[in-house]
Amino acid sequence: MGGTSSNDLAFSCNCGSVQGHLDASAAKSGNHVVCYCADCRAAELYLGQPDPAPGPVDILQTTPDVIHITQGQQHLGLFRLGPKGLFRWYATCCNAPMFNTLKSPKLAFAGVAAARLTTPERLGPVISEGYIPQPDGKRKHKNVGRSAFALFSRMIATRLSGRWRSTPFFDVETGEPVRTAMTLTKEERKKLYPKV
Ligand SMILES: [Zn+2]
Ligand SMILES: [Zn+2]
C-alpha cells in the first residue's frame, strides 16, 4: 500500500533515453505475470539481454492507454520473431526490451517489461505463470485462465469506451504501428531457440 493516484509508475530503457510512466492504476488493474515460453526468451536473446533461462520473463499485462512515453519516443523500435508473432517494442538506443502489443490498436493489449520499471515491487505478487518447465519436459500453466479472462474484460472495456485510441504504438486513424515491424528470418530464429 502507500500509492496515491498521482504516484505513477516510472519506466525507462537501460540507458535512460526512453522514459515515461504508467498510470498509477496500472499496477492494480493489470496482471502481473511471468512467462517461461521460448518466444519471450528468444526476444531477450535477440536483443542481447542476459539469458532469463531457467527463470521467466516478468511482465505486467495491461492496456496501452495507461502507457505514456514522455521522452525518447524516436528510439522505439519494433520487431516480430515470426510473421505471426507479437509486436515486440524495444529501445533502439540500448536494445532494452520494453513492451509487447498485438498487431491492431483495436486489440488493446500491452505487456510491459517489469524490469524496465523503476519500482517493479509495486506490481505486487505474480498472479499467473505461463509455460513453466516440468521435470518430464512438458510445460504447465498456473492460473493463466483467470488472469486471461480479467485482461480480456479490460481489453473489451477499453475498446468500448474509446480509450483504445490512446496508444503510443499506433496511428489509430490508419491502424498502422508507428514503426515498421521488422520480422526475423527463419535463420535468425533458429539461432535463438533451444533445440527441441
Ligand atoms: Zn536506451
Ligand atoms: Zn512468453
JSON list of C-alpha atoms and ligand atoms in Angstrom, two decimals:
[
{"chain": "A", "resi": 1, "resn": "MET", "atom": "CA", "xyz": [0.00, 0.00, 0.00]},
{"chain": "A", "resi": 2, "resn": "GLY", "atom": "CA", "xyz": [1.05, 3.62, 0.06]},
{"chain": "A", "resi": 3, "resn": "GLY", "atom": "CA", "xyz": [0.46, 4.56, -3.59]},
{"chain": "A", "resi": 4, "resn": "THR", "atom": "CA", "xyz": [-1.58, 7.64, -4.39]},
{"chain": "A", "resi": 5, "resn": "SER", "atom": "CA", "xyz": [-3.29, 8.44, -7.64]},
{"chain": "A", "resi": 6, "resn": "SER", "atom": "CA", "xyz": [-0.52, 10.88, -8.53]},
{"chain": "A", "resi": 7, "resn": "ASN", "atom": "CA", "xyz": [2.03, 8.17, -7.83]},
{"chain": "A", "resi": 8, "resn": "ASP", "atom": "CA", "xyz": [2.69, 6.98, -11.37]},
{"chain": "A", "resi": 9, "resn": "LEU", "atom": "CA", "xyz": [4.93, 4.03, -12.17]},
{"chain": "A", "resi": 10, "resn": "ALA", "atom": "CA", "xyz": [8.02, 5.35, -13.91]},
{"chain": "A", "resi": 11, "resn": "PHE", "atom": "CA", "xyz": [9.84, 3.31, -16.55]},
{"chain": "A", "resi": 12, "resn": "SER", "atom": "CA", "xyz": [12.92, 3.82, -18.67]},
{"chain": "A", "resi": 13, "resn": "CYS", "atom": "CA", "xyz": [15.13, 1.92, -21.08]},
{"chain": "A", "resi": 14, "resn": "ASN", "atom": "CA", "xyz": [18.52, 0.76, -19.82]},
{"chain": "A", "resi": 15, "resn": "CYS", "atom": "CA", "xyz": [20.38, 3.91, -20.89]},
{"chain": "A", "resi": 16, "resn": "GLY", "atom": "CA", "xyz": [17.65, 6.35, -19.85]},
{"chain": "A", "resi": 17, "resn": "SER", "atom": "CA", "xyz": [16.95, 7.85, -23.29]},
{"chain": "A", "resi": 18, "resn": "VAL", "atom": "CA", "xyz": [13.40, 6.45, -23.38]},
{"chain": "A", "resi": 19, "resn": "GLN", "atom": "CA", "xyz": [11.36, 7.49, -20.36]},
{"chain": "A", "resi": 20, "resn": "GLY", "atom": "CA", "xyz": [7.77, 7.50, -19.32]},
{"chain": "A", "resi": 21, "resn": "HIS", "atom": "CA", "xyz": [5.26, 6.24, -16.83]},
{"chain": "A", "resi": 22, "resn": "LEU", "atom": "CA", "xyz": [2.27, 4.01, -16.37]},
{"chain": "A", "resi": 23, "resn": "ASP", "atom": "CA", "xyz": [-0.86, 5.36, -14.73]},
{"chain": "A", "resi": 24, "resn": "ALA", "atom": "CA", "xyz": [-0.82, 4.56, -11.03]},
{"chain": "A", "resi": 25, "resn": "SER", "atom": "CA", "xyz": [-3.92, 2.40, -11.55]},
{"chain": "A", "resi": 26, "resn": "ALA", "atom": "CA", "xyz": [-1.99, 0.07, -13.87]},
{"chain": "A", "resi": 27, "resn": "ALA", "atom": "CA", "xyz": [-0.41, -1.94, -11.05]},
{"chain": "A", "resi": 28, "resn": "LYS", "atom": "CA", "xyz": [-3.81, -2.84, -9.65]},
{"chain": "A", "resi": 29, "resn": "SER", "atom": "CA", "xyz": [-5.82, -3.25, -12.85]},
{"chain": "A", "resi": 30, "resn": "GLY", "atom": "CA", "xyz": [-3.12, -5.11, -14.77]},
{"chain": "A", "resi": 31, "resn": "ASN", "atom": "CA", "xyz": [-1.93, -8.70, -14.49]},
{"chain": "A", "resi": 32, "resn": "HIS", "atom": "CA", "xyz": [1.48, -9.27, -13.06]},
{"chain": "A", "resi": 33, "resn": "VAL", "atom": "CA", "xyz": [2.64, -12.45, -14.78]},
{"chain": "A", "resi": 34, "resn": "VAL", "atom": "CA", "xyz": [5.79, -14.34, -15.53]},
{"chain": "A", "resi": 35, "resn": "CYS", "atom": "CA", "xyz": [6.38, -16.29, -18.74]},
{"chain": "A", "resi": 36, "resn": "TYR", "atom": "CA", "xyz": [8.83, -19.11, -19.36]},
{"chain": "A", "resi": 37, "resn": "CYS", "atom": "CA", "xyz": [7.98, -19.52, -23.05]},
{"chain": "A", "resi": 38, "resn": "ALA", "atom": "CA", "xyz": [10.58, -19.92, -25.77]},
{"chain": "A", "resi": 39, "resn": "ASP", "atom": "CA", "xyz": [9.43, -16.74, -27.54]},
{"chain": "A", "resi": 40, "resn": "CYS", "atom": "CA", "xyz": [9.90, -14.47, -24.53]},
{"chain": "A", "resi": 41, "resn": "ARG", "atom": "CA", "xyz": [13.34, -15.95, -24.01]},
{"chain": "A", "resi": 42, "resn": "ALA", "atom": "CA", "xyz": [14.25, -15.65, -27.71]},
{"chain": "A", "resi": 43, "resn": "ALA", "atom": "CA", "xyz": [13.24, -11.98, -27.72]},
{"chain": "A", "resi": 44, "resn": "GLU", "atom": "CA", "xyz": [15.60, -11.25, -24.81]},
{"chain": "A", "resi": 45, "resn": "LEU", "atom": "CA", "xyz": [18.44, -13.10, -26.50]},
{"chain": "A", "resi": 46, "resn": "TYR", "atom": "CA", "xyz": [17.82, -11.39, -29.85]},
{"chain": "A", "resi": 47, "resn": "LEU", "atom": "CA", "xyz": [18.23, -8.02, -28.13]},
{"chain": "A", "resi": 48, "resn": "GLY", "atom": "CA", "xyz": [21.46, -9.14, -26.45]},
{"chain": "A", "resi": 49, "resn": "GLN", "atom": "CA", "xyz": [19.98, -9.19, -22.97]},
{"chain": "A", "resi": 50, "resn": "PRO", "atom": "CA", "xyz": [21.07, -11.66, -20.28]},
{"chain": "A", "resi": 51, "resn": "ASP", "atom": "CA", "xyz": [19.53, -15.13, -20.81]},
{"chain": "A", "resi": 52, "resn": "PRO", "atom": "CA", "xyz": [16.49, -15.35, -18.49]},
{"chain": "A", "resi": 53, "resn": "ALA", "atom": "CA", "xyz": [16.53, -19.19, -18.55]},
{"chain": "A", "resi": 54, "resn": "PRO", "atom": "CA", "xyz": [15.91, -21.14, -16.43]},
{"chain": "A", "resi": 55, "resn": "GLY", "atom": "CA", "xyz": [13.96, -18.21, -14.99]},
{"chain": "A", "resi": 56, "resn": "PRO", "atom": "CA", "xyz": [10.99, -16.46, -16.61]},
{"chain": "A", "resi": 57, "resn": "VAL", "atom": "CA", "xyz": [10.43, -13.01, -18.07]},
{"chain": "A", "resi": 58, "resn": "ASP", "atom": "CA", "xyz": [8.47, -10.72, -15.75]},
{"chain": "A", "resi": 59, "resn": "ILE", "atom": "CA", "xyz": [5.60, -8.81, -17.39]},
{"chain": "A", "resi": 60, "resn": "LEU", "atom": "CA", "xyz": [2.73, -6.50, -16.49]},
{"chain": "A", "resi": 61, "resn": "GLN", "atom": "CA", "xyz": [-0.16, -7.23, -18.84]},
{"chain": "A", "resi": 62, "resn": "THR", "atom": "CA", "xyz": [-2.35, -4.18, -19.28]},
{"chain": "A", "resi": 63, "resn": "THR", "atom": "CA", "xyz": [-3.86, -1.93, -21.94]},
{"chain": "A", "resi": 64, "resn": "PRO", "atom": "CA", "xyz": [-1.89, 0.66, -23.96]},
{"chain": "A", "resi": 65, "resn": "ASP", "atom": "CA", "xyz": [-3.91, 3.64, -22.70]},
{"chain": "A", "resi": 66, "resn": "VAL", "atom": "CA", "xyz": [-2.11, 3.50, -19.34]},
{"chain": "A", "resi": 67, "resn": "ILE", "atom": "CA", "xyz": [1.32, 3.79, -21.01]},
{"chain": "A", "resi": 68, "resn": "HIS", "atom": "CA", "xyz": [2.80, 7.26, -21.52]},
{"chain": "A", "resi": 69, "resn": "ILE", "atom": "CA", "xyz": [6.16, 7.72, -23.20]},
{"chain": "A", "resi": 70, "resn": "THR", "atom": "CA", "xyz": [7.37, 11.20, -22.27]},
{"chain": "A", "resi": 71, "resn": "GLN", "atom": "CA", "xyz": [10.87, 11.16, -23.70]},
{"chain": "A", "resi": 72, "resn": "GLY", "atom": "CA", "xyz": [12.80, 9.37, -26.45]},
{"chain": "A", "resi": 73, "resn": "GLN", "atom": "CA", "xyz": [9.83, 8.12, -28.48]},
{"chain": "A", "resi": 74, "resn": "GLN", "atom": "CA", "xyz": [12.13, 8.32, -31.52]},
{"chain": "A", "resi": 75, "resn": "HIS", "atom": "CA", "xyz": [14.18, 5.46, -30.07]},
{"chain": "A", "resi": 76, "resn": "LEU", "atom": "CA", "xyz": [11.28, 2.99, -30.18]},
{"chain": "A", "resi": 77, "resn": "GLY", "atom": "CA", "xyz": [12.00, 0.01, -32.41]},
{"chain": "A", "resi": 78, "resn": "LEU", "atom": "CA", "xyz": [9.72, -2.86, -33.41]},
{"chain": "A", "resi": 79, "resn": "PHE", "atom": "CA", "xyz": [10.33, -6.46, -34.37]},
{"chain": "A", "resi": 80, "resn": "ARG", "atom": "CA", "xyz": [8.48, -9.76, -34.60]},
{"chain": "A", "resi": 81, "resn": "LEU", "atom": "CA", "xyz": [10.03, -13.15, -34.04]},
{"chain": "A", "resi": 82, "resn": "GLY", "atom": "CA", "xyz": [7.93, -14.55, -36.90]},
{"chain": "A", "resi": 83, "resn": "PRO", "atom": "CA", "xyz": [5.21, -13.50, -39.35]},
{"chain": "A", "resi": 84, "resn": "LYS", "atom": "CA", "xyz": [2.51, -14.20, -36.74]},
{"chain": "A", "resi": 85, "resn": "GLY", "atom": "CA", "xyz": [4.49, -13.09, -33.72]},
{"chain": "A", "resi": 86, "resn": "LEU", "atom": "CA", "xyz": [3.61, -10.43, -31.17]},
{"chain": "A", "resi": 87, "resn": "PHE", "atom": "CA", "xyz": [4.79, -6.91, -31.86]},
{"chain": "A", "resi": 88, "resn": "ARG", "atom": "CA", "xyz": [7.86, -6.58, -29.66]},
{"chain": "A", "resi": 89, "resn": "TRP", "atom": "CA", "xyz": [8.82, -2.99, -28.92]},
{"chain": "A", "resi": 90, "resn": "TYR", "atom": "CA", "xyz": [12.31, -2.16, -27.72]},
{"chain": "A", "resi": 91, "resn": "ALA", "atom": "CA", "xyz": [14.63, 0.80, -27.24]},
{"chain": "A", "resi": 92, "resn": "THR", "atom": "CA", "xyz": [16.98, 1.15, -30.21]},
{"chain": "A", "resi": 93, "resn": "CYS", "atom": "CA", "xyz": [19.39, 3.25, -28.11]},
{"chain": "A", "resi": 94, "resn": "CYS", "atom": "CA", "xyz": [20.37, 0.38, -25.80]},
{"chain": "A", "resi": 95, "resn": "ASN", "atom": "CA", "xyz": [18.34, -2.64, -27.06]},
{"chain": "A", "resi": 96, "resn": "ALA", "atom": "CA", "xyz": [16.25, -2.83, -23.89]},
{"chain": "A", "resi": 97, "resn": "PRO", "atom": "CA", "xyz": [13.03, -4.84, -24.38]},
{"chain": "A", "resi": 98, "resn": "MET", "atom": "CA", "xyz": [10.17, -2.53, -23.40]},
{"chain": "A", "resi": 99, "resn": "PHE", "atom": "CA", "xyz": [6.65, -3.61, -24.48]},
{"chain": "A", "resi": 100, "resn": "ASN", "atom": "CA", "xyz": [4.62, -6.20, -26.38]},
{"chain": "A", "resi": 101, "resn": "THR", "atom": "CA", "xyz": [1.43, -5.47, -28.26]},
{"chain": "A", "resi": 102, "resn": "LEU", "atom": "CA", "xyz": [-0.90, -7.21, -30.66]},
{"chain": "A", "resi": 103, "resn": "LYS", "atom": "CA", "xyz": [-0.90, -6.09, -34.29]},
{"chain": "A", "resi": 104, "resn": "SER", "atom": "CA", "xyz": [-4.01, -3.89, -34.16]},
{"chain": "A", "resi": 105, "resn": "PRO", "atom": "CA", "xyz": [-4.69, -0.93, -31.86]},
{"chain": "A", "resi": 106, "resn": "LYS", "atom": "CA", "xyz": [-8.28, -2.16, -31.53]},
{"chain": "A", "resi": 107, "resn": "LEU", "atom": "CA", "xyz": [-6.99, -5.21, -29.70]},
{"chain": "A", "resi": 108, "resn": "ALA", "atom": "CA", "xyz": [-5.99, -3.07, -26.75]},
{"chain": "A", "resi": 109, "resn": "PHE", "atom": "CA", "xyz": [-3.32, -5.22, -25.15]},
{"chain": "A", "resi": 110, "resn": "ALA", "atom": "CA", "xyz": [0.13, -4.29, -23.93]},
{"chain": "A", "resi": 111, "resn": "GLY", "atom": "CA", "xyz": [2.73, -6.20, -21.98]},
{"chain": "A", "resi": 112, "resn": "VAL", "atom": "CA", "xyz": [5.23, -4.05, -20.10]},
{"chain": "A", "resi": 113, "resn": "ALA", "atom": "CA", "xyz": [8.68, -5.45, -19.21]},
{"chain": "A", "resi": 114, "resn": "ALA", "atom": "CA", "xyz": [8.67, -5.26, -15.42]},
{"chain": "A", "resi": 115, "resn": "ALA", "atom": "CA", "xyz": [12.46, -4.96, -15.47]},
{"chain": "A", "resi": 116, "resn": "ARG", "atom": "CA", "xyz": [12.11, -1.50, -17.05]},
{"chain": "A", "resi": 117, "resn": "LEU", "atom": "CA", "xyz": [10.04, -0.15, -14.14]},
{"chain": "A", "resi": 118, "resn": "THR", "atom": "CA", "xyz": [11.80, 1.95, -11.54]},
{"chain": "A", "resi": 119, "resn": "THR", "atom": "CA", "xyz": [9.80, 0.30, -8.76]},
{"chain": "A", "resi": 120, "resn": "PRO", "atom": "CA", "xyz": [8.75, -3.15, -10.05]},
{"chain": "A", "resi": 121, "resn": "GLU", "atom": "CA", "xyz": [7.94, -4.20, -6.47]},
{"chain": "A", "resi": 122, "resn": "ARG", "atom": "CA", "xyz": [4.82, -2.04, -6.73]},
{"chain": "A", "resi": 123, "resn": "LEU", "atom": "CA", "xyz": [3.33, -4.56, -9.13]},
{"chain": "A", "resi": 124, "resn": "GLY", "atom": "CA", "xyz": [2.70, -6.86, -6.19]},
{"chain": "A", "resi": 125, "resn": "PRO", "atom": "CA", "xyz": [2.79, -10.65, -6.35]},
{"chain": "A", "resi": 126, "resn": "VAL", "atom": "CA", "xyz": [2.81, -12.61, -9.60]},
{"chain": "A", "resi": 127, "resn": "ILE", "atom": "CA", "xyz": [-0.72, -13.85, -10.25]},
{"chain": "A", "resi": 128, "resn": "SER", "atom": "CA", "xyz": [-0.06, -16.30, -13.04]},
{"chain": "A", "resi": 129, "resn": "GLU", "atom": "CA", "xyz": [2.77, -18.22, -14.62]},
{"chain": "A", "resi": 130, "resn": "GLY", "atom": "CA", "xyz": [2.97, -19.42, -18.20]},
{"chain": "A", "resi": 131, "resn": "TYR", "atom": "CA", "xyz": [4.89, -22.30, -19.78]},
{"chain": "A", "resi": 132, "resn": "ILE", "atom": "CA", "xyz": [6.55, -23.49, -16.57]},
{"chain": "A", "resi": 133, "resn": "PRO", "atom": "CA", "xyz": [9.02, -26.28, -17.42]},
{"chain": "A", "resi": 134, "resn": "GLN", "atom": "CA", "xyz": [8.23, -29.61, -15.76]},
{"chain": "A", "resi": 135, "resn": "PRO", "atom": "CA", "xyz": [10.60, -32.45, -14.90]},
{"chain": "A", "resi": 136, "resn": "ASP", "atom": "CA", "xyz": [9.07, -34.57, -17.69]},
{"chain": "A", "resi": 137, "resn": "GLY", "atom": "CA", "xyz": [9.90, -31.91, -20.28]},
{"chain": "A", "resi": 138, "resn": "LYS", "atom": "CA", "xyz": [6.30, -30.72, -20.67]},
{"chain": "A", "resi": 139, "resn": "ARG", "atom": "CA", "xyz": [5.06, -27.22, -19.86]},
{"chain": "A", "resi": 140, "resn": "LYS", "atom": "CA", "xyz": [2.43, -26.19, -17.38]},
{"chain": "A", "resi": 141, "resn": "HIS", "atom": "CA", "xyz": [0.44, -23.01, -16.72]},
{"chain": "A", "resi": 142, "resn": "LYS", "atom": "CA", "xyz": [-0.60, -21.68, -13.33]},
{"chain": "A", "resi": 143, "resn": "ASN", "atom": "CA", "xyz": [-3.74, -19.51, -13.03]},
{"chain": "A", "resi": 144, "resn": "VAL", "atom": "CA", "xyz": [-3.44, -18.35, -16.63]},
{"chain": "A", "resi": 145, "resn": "GLY", "atom": "CA", "xyz": [-7.16, -18.81, -17.40]},
{"chain": "A", "resi": 146, "resn": "ARG", "atom": "CA", "xyz": [-8.37, -16.49, -14.68]},
{"chain": "A", "resi": 147, "resn": "SER", "atom": "CA", "xyz": [-5.88, -13.74, -15.43]},
{"chain": "A", "resi": 148, "resn": "ALA", "atom": "CA", "xyz": [-6.55, -14.01, -19.17]},
{"chain": "A", "resi": 149, "resn": "PHE", "atom": "CA", "xyz": [-10.25, -13.52, -18.55]},
{"chain": "A", "resi": 150, "resn": "ALA", "atom": "CA", "xyz": [-9.68, -10.39, -16.42]},
{"chain": "A", "resi": 151, "resn": "LEU", "atom": "CA", "xyz": [-7.39, -8.97, -19.05]},
{"chain": "A", "resi": 152, "resn": "PHE", "atom": "CA", "xyz": [-9.80, -9.76, -21.88]},
{"chain": "A", "resi": 153, "resn": "SER", "atom": "CA", "xyz": [-12.59, -7.96, -19.99]},
{"chain": "A", "resi": 154, "resn": "ARG", "atom": "CA", "xyz": [-10.35, -4.96, -19.60]},
{"chain": "A", "resi": 155, "resn": "MET", "atom": "CA", "xyz": [-9.47, -5.00, -23.30]},
{"chain": "A", "resi": 156, "resn": "ILE", "atom": "CA", "xyz": [-13.19, -5.03, -24.20]},
{"chain": "A", "resi": 157, "resn": "ALA", "atom": "CA", "xyz": [-13.92, -2.13, -21.83]},
{"chain": "A", "resi": 158, "resn": "THR", "atom": "CA", "xyz": [-11.02, -0.18, -23.34]},
{"chain": "A", "resi": 159, "resn": "ARG", "atom": "CA", "xyz": [-12.40, -0.81, -26.82]},
{"chain": "A", "resi": 160, "resn": "LEU", "atom": "CA", "xyz": [-15.98, 0.16, -25.97]},
{"chain": "A", "resi": 161, "resn": "SER", "atom": "CA", "xyz": [-15.02, 3.33, -24.10]},
{"chain": "A", "resi": 162, "resn": "GLY", "atom": "CA", "xyz": [-12.81, 4.55, -26.95]},
{"chain": "A", "resi": 163, "resn": "ARG", "atom": "CA", "xyz": [-9.74, 4.51, -24.71]},
{"chain": "A", "resi": 164, "resn": "TRP", "atom": "CA", "xyz": [-8.07, 2.18, -27.23]},
{"chain": "A", "resi": 165, "resn": "ARG", "atom": "CA", "xyz": [-7.40, 5.33, -29.26]},
{"chain": "A", "resi": 166, "resn": "SER", "atom": "CA", "xyz": [-4.92, 6.42, -26.64]},
{"chain": "A", "resi": 167, "resn": "THR", "atom": "CA", "xyz": [-1.83, 4.42, -27.56]},
{"chain": "A", "resi": 168, "resn": "PRO", "atom": "CA", "xyz": [1.82, 5.30, -28.09]},
{"chain": "A", "resi": 169, "resn": "PHE", "atom": "CA", "xyz": [2.21, 2.38, -30.51]},
{"chain": "A", "resi": 170, "resn": "PHE", "atom": "CA", "xyz": [-0.20, 3.02, -33.37]},
{"chain": "A", "resi": 171, "resn": "ASP", "atom": "CA", "xyz": [-1.60, 5.65, -35.65]},
{"chain": "A", "resi": 172, "resn": "VAL", "atom": "CA", "xyz": [-5.22, 4.97, -34.78]},
{"chain": "A", "resi": 173, "resn": "GLU", "atom": "CA", "xyz": [-6.52, 6.53, -37.98]},
{"chain": "A", "resi": 174, "resn": "THR", "atom": "CA", "xyz": [-4.67, 4.09, -40.22]},
{"chain": "A", "resi": 175, "resn": "GLY", "atom": "CA", "xyz": [-4.29, 1.23, -37.72]},
{"chain": "A", "resi": 176, "resn": "GLU", "atom": "CA", "xyz": [-0.60, 1.08, -38.61]},
{"chain": "A", "resi": 177, "resn": "PRO", "atom": "CA", "xyz": [2.14, 0.80, -35.99]},
{"chain": "A", "resi": 178, "resn": "VAL", "atom": "CA", "xyz": [4.29, 3.93, -35.54]},
{"chain": "A", "resi": 179, "resn": "ARG", "atom": "CA", "xyz": [7.29, 1.84, -36.66]},
{"chain": "A", "resi": 180, "resn": "THR", "atom": "CA", "xyz": [7.61, -0.62, -39.49]},
{"chain": "A", "resi": 181, "resn": "ALA", "atom": "CA", "xyz": [7.84, -4.07, -37.93]},
{"chain": "A", "resi": 182, "resn": "MET", "atom": "CA", "xyz": [10.99, -5.96, -38.80]},
{"chain": "A", "resi": 183, "resn": "THR", "atom": "CA", "xyz": [10.39, -9.72, -38.91]},
{"chain": "A", "resi": 184, "resn": "LEU", "atom": "CA", "xyz": [13.19, -12.14, -38.14]},
{"chain": "A", "resi": 185, "resn": "THR", "atom": "CA", "xyz": [14.17, -14.65, -40.80]},
{"chain": "A", "resi": 186, "resn": "LYS", "atom": "CA", "xyz": [13.98, -18.40, -40.22]},
{"chain": "A", "resi": 187, "resn": "GLU", "atom": "CA", "xyz": [17.74, -18.47, -39.93]},
{"chain": "A", "resi": 188, "resn": "GLU", "atom": "CA", "xyz": [17.75, -15.73, -37.31]},
{"chain": "A", "resi": 189, "resn": "ARG", "atom": "CA", "xyz": [15.03, -17.53, -35.38]},
{"chain": "A", "resi": 190, "resn": "LYS", "atom": "CA", "xyz": [16.87, -20.85, -35.45]},
{"chain": "A", "resi": 191, "resn": "LYS", "atom": "CA", "xyz": [19.81, -19.36, -33.61]},
{"chain": "A", "resi": 192, "resn": "LEU", "atom": "CA", "xyz": [17.57, -18.12, -30.78]},
{"chain": "A", "resi": 193, "resn": "TYR", "atom": "CA", "xyz": [15.55, -21.21, -29.95]},
{"chain": "A", "resi": 194, "resn": "PRO", "atom": "CA", "xyz": [16.64, -24.21, -27.92]},
{"chain": "A", "resi": 195, "resn": "LYS", "atom": "CA", "xyz": [16.77, -27.41, -29.93]},
{"chain": "A", "resi": 196, "resn": "VAL", "atom": "CA", "xyz": [13.61, -29.42, -29.34]},
{"chain": "B", "resi": 1, "resn": "ZN", "atom": "ZN", "xyz": [18.16, 3.28, -24.11]},
{"chain": "B", "resi": 2, "resn": "ZN", "atom": "ZN", "xyz": [6.16, -15.83, -23.20]}
]
